[in-house]
Coordinates of C-alpha atoms and ligand atoms in Angstrom, one line a residue:
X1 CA 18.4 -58.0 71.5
X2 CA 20.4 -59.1 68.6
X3 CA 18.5 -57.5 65.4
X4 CA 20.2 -58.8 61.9
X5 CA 21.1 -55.4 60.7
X6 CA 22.5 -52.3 62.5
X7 CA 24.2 -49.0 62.0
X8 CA 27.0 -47.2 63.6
X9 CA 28.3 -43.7 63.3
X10 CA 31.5 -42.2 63.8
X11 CA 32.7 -38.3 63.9
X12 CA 36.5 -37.5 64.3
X13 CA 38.4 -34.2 64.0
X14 CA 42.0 -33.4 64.1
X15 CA 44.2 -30.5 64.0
X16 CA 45.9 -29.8 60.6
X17 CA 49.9 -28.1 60.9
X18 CA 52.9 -27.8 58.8
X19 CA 54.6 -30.4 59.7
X20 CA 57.5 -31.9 57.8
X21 CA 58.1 -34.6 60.9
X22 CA 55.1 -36.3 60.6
X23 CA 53.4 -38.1 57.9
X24 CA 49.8 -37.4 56.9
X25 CA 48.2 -40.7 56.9
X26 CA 44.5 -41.2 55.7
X27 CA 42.9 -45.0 55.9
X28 CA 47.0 -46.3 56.6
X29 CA 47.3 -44.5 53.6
X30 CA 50.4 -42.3 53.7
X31 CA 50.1 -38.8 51.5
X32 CA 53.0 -37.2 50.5
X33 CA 52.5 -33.7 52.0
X34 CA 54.5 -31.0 54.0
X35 CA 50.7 -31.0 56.3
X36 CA 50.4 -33.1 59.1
X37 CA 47.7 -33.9 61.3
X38 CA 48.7 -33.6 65.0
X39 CA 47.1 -36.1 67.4
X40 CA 48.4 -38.3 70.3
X41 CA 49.0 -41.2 68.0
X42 CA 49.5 -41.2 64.0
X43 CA 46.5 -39.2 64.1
X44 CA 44.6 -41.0 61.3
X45 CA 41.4 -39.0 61.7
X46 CA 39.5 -41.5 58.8
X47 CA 40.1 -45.4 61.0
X48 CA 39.5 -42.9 63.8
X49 CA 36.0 -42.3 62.8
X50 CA 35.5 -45.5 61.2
X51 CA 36.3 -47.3 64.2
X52 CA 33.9 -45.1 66.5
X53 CA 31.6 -46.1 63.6
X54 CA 32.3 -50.1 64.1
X55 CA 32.0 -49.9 68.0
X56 CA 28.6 -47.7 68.2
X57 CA 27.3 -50.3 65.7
X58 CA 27.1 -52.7 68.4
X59 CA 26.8 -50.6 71.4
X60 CA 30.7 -50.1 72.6
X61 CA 32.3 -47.1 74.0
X62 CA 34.3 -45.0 71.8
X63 CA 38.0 -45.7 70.8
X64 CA 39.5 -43.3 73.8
X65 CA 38.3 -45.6 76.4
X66 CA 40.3 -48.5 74.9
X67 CA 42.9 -46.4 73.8
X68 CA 43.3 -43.4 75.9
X69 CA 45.4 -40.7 74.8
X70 CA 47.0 -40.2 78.4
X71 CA 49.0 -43.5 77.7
X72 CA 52.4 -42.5 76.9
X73 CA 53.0 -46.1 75.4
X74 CA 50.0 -45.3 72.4
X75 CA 52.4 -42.0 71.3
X76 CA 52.4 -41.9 67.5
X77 CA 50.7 -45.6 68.2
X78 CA 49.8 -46.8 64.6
X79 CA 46.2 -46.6 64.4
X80 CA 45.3 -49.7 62.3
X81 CA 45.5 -51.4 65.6
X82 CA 42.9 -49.6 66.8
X83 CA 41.0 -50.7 63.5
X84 CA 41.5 -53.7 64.0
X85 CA 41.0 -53.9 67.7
X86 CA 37.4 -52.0 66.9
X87 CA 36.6 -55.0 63.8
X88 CA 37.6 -57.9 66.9
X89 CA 35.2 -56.5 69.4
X90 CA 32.2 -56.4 66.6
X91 CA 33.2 -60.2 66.3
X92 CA 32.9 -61.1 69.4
X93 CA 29.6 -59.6 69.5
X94 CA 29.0 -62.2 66.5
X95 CA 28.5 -58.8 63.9
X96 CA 30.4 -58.4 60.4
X97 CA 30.9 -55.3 58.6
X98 CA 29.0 -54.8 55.5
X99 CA 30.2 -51.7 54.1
X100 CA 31.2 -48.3 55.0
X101 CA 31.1 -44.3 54.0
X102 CA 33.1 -41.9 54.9
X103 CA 33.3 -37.8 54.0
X104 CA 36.1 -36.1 54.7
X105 CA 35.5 -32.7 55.2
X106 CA 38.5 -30.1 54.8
X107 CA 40.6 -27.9 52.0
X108 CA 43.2 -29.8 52.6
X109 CA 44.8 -31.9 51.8
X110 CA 43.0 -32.6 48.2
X111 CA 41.5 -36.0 49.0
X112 CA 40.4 -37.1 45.2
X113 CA 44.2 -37.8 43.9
X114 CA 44.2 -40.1 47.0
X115 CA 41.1 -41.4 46.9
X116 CA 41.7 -45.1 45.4
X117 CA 45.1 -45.8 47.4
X118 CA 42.8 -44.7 50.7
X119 CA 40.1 -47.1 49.2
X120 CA 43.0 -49.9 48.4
X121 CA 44.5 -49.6 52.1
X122 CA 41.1 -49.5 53.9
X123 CA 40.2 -52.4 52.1
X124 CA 43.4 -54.3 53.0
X125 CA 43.5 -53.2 56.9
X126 CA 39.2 -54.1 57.0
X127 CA 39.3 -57.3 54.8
X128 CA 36.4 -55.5 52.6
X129 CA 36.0 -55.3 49.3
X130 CA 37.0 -52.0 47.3
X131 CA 33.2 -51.8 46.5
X132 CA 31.7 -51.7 50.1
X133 CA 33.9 -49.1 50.8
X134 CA 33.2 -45.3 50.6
X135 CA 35.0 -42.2 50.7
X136 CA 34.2 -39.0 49.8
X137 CA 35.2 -35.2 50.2
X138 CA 33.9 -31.6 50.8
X139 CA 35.2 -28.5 51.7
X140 CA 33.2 -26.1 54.0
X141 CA 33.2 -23.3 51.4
X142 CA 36.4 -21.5 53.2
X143 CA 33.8 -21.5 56.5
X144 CA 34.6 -21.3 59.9
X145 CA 37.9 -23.3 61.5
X146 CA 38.1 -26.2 58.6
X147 CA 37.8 -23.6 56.0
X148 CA 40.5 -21.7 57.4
X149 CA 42.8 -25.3 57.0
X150 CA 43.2 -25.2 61.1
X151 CA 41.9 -29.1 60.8
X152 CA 40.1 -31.8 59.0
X153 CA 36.5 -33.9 60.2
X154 CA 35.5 -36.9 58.9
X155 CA 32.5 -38.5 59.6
X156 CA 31.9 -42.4 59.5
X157 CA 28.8 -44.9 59.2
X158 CA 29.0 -48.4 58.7
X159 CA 26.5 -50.9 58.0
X160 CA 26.8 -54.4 60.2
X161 CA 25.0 -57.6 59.7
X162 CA 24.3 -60.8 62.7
X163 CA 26.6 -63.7 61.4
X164 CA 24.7 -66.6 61.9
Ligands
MG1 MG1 41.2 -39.0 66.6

């Protein structure tokens, strides 16, 4: 079955340290902060989501079973390939992204001074315009692990249309 719209979801959390070794990258956007997010690769929790997102839209398996984090060869991997490895699989399935959301959910880091460069660098790594592109923030009101800044969620949907 090949309907003309479809949706995908994505849901991604990763553990938040200080960490002055690692960058804290958001959308291939790099914030200047001594936080970090710790992962197997650069540990960008937002394309993580976003390319769950992309691959349910048409039915794939999630990112670890193209990229599994036992691989000593994906360590730090940059995640924009997986990005775009996620967009390349919805074209061969003959799909095409037409926009996205995204919330962030954490205390920190403050996502809203970032939130155009994030925009900006999504846009570049998906080929979308600025417009079809959301992201947003919230904090958990100080509850549970998130609220006590031990990690950041974001989750993902993405709207794809049948090219025909
Ligand atoms: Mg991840």
């Amino acid at each position: 079955m090949h309907p003309k719209f479809r949706i995908g979801n994505g849901i991604d959390f990763h553990k938040l340290e200080k960490n002055l070794e690692r960058p804290l990258i958001l959308g291939g956007y790099k914030i200047e902060s001594e936080y970090a997010l710790i992962g197997h690769s650069d540990a960008d929790i937002l394309i993580h989501a976003i390319s769950d997102a992309i691959l349910g839209s048409v039915g794939l398996a999630d990112i670890g079973s193209y990229f599994p984090d036992t691989d000593v060869n994906l360590k730090n991997m940059d995640s924009s390939i997986i990005l775009k490895k996620a967009i390349s699989l919805l074209k061969e399935k003959n799909y095409k992204i037409l926009n996205i959301d995204n919330t962030i959910v954490c205390e920190r880091p403050k996502i809203s001074p970032h939130r155009e460069k994030i925009i900006e660098s999504l846009s570049f790594f998906m080929n979308l315009p600025k417009d079809c592109i959301g992201v947003k923030a919230t904090t958990t009101e100080k509850m549970g692990s998130l609220g006590r800044e031990e990690g950041v969620a974001v989750f993902s949907t993405v709207m794809v249309e049948l090219v025909s």
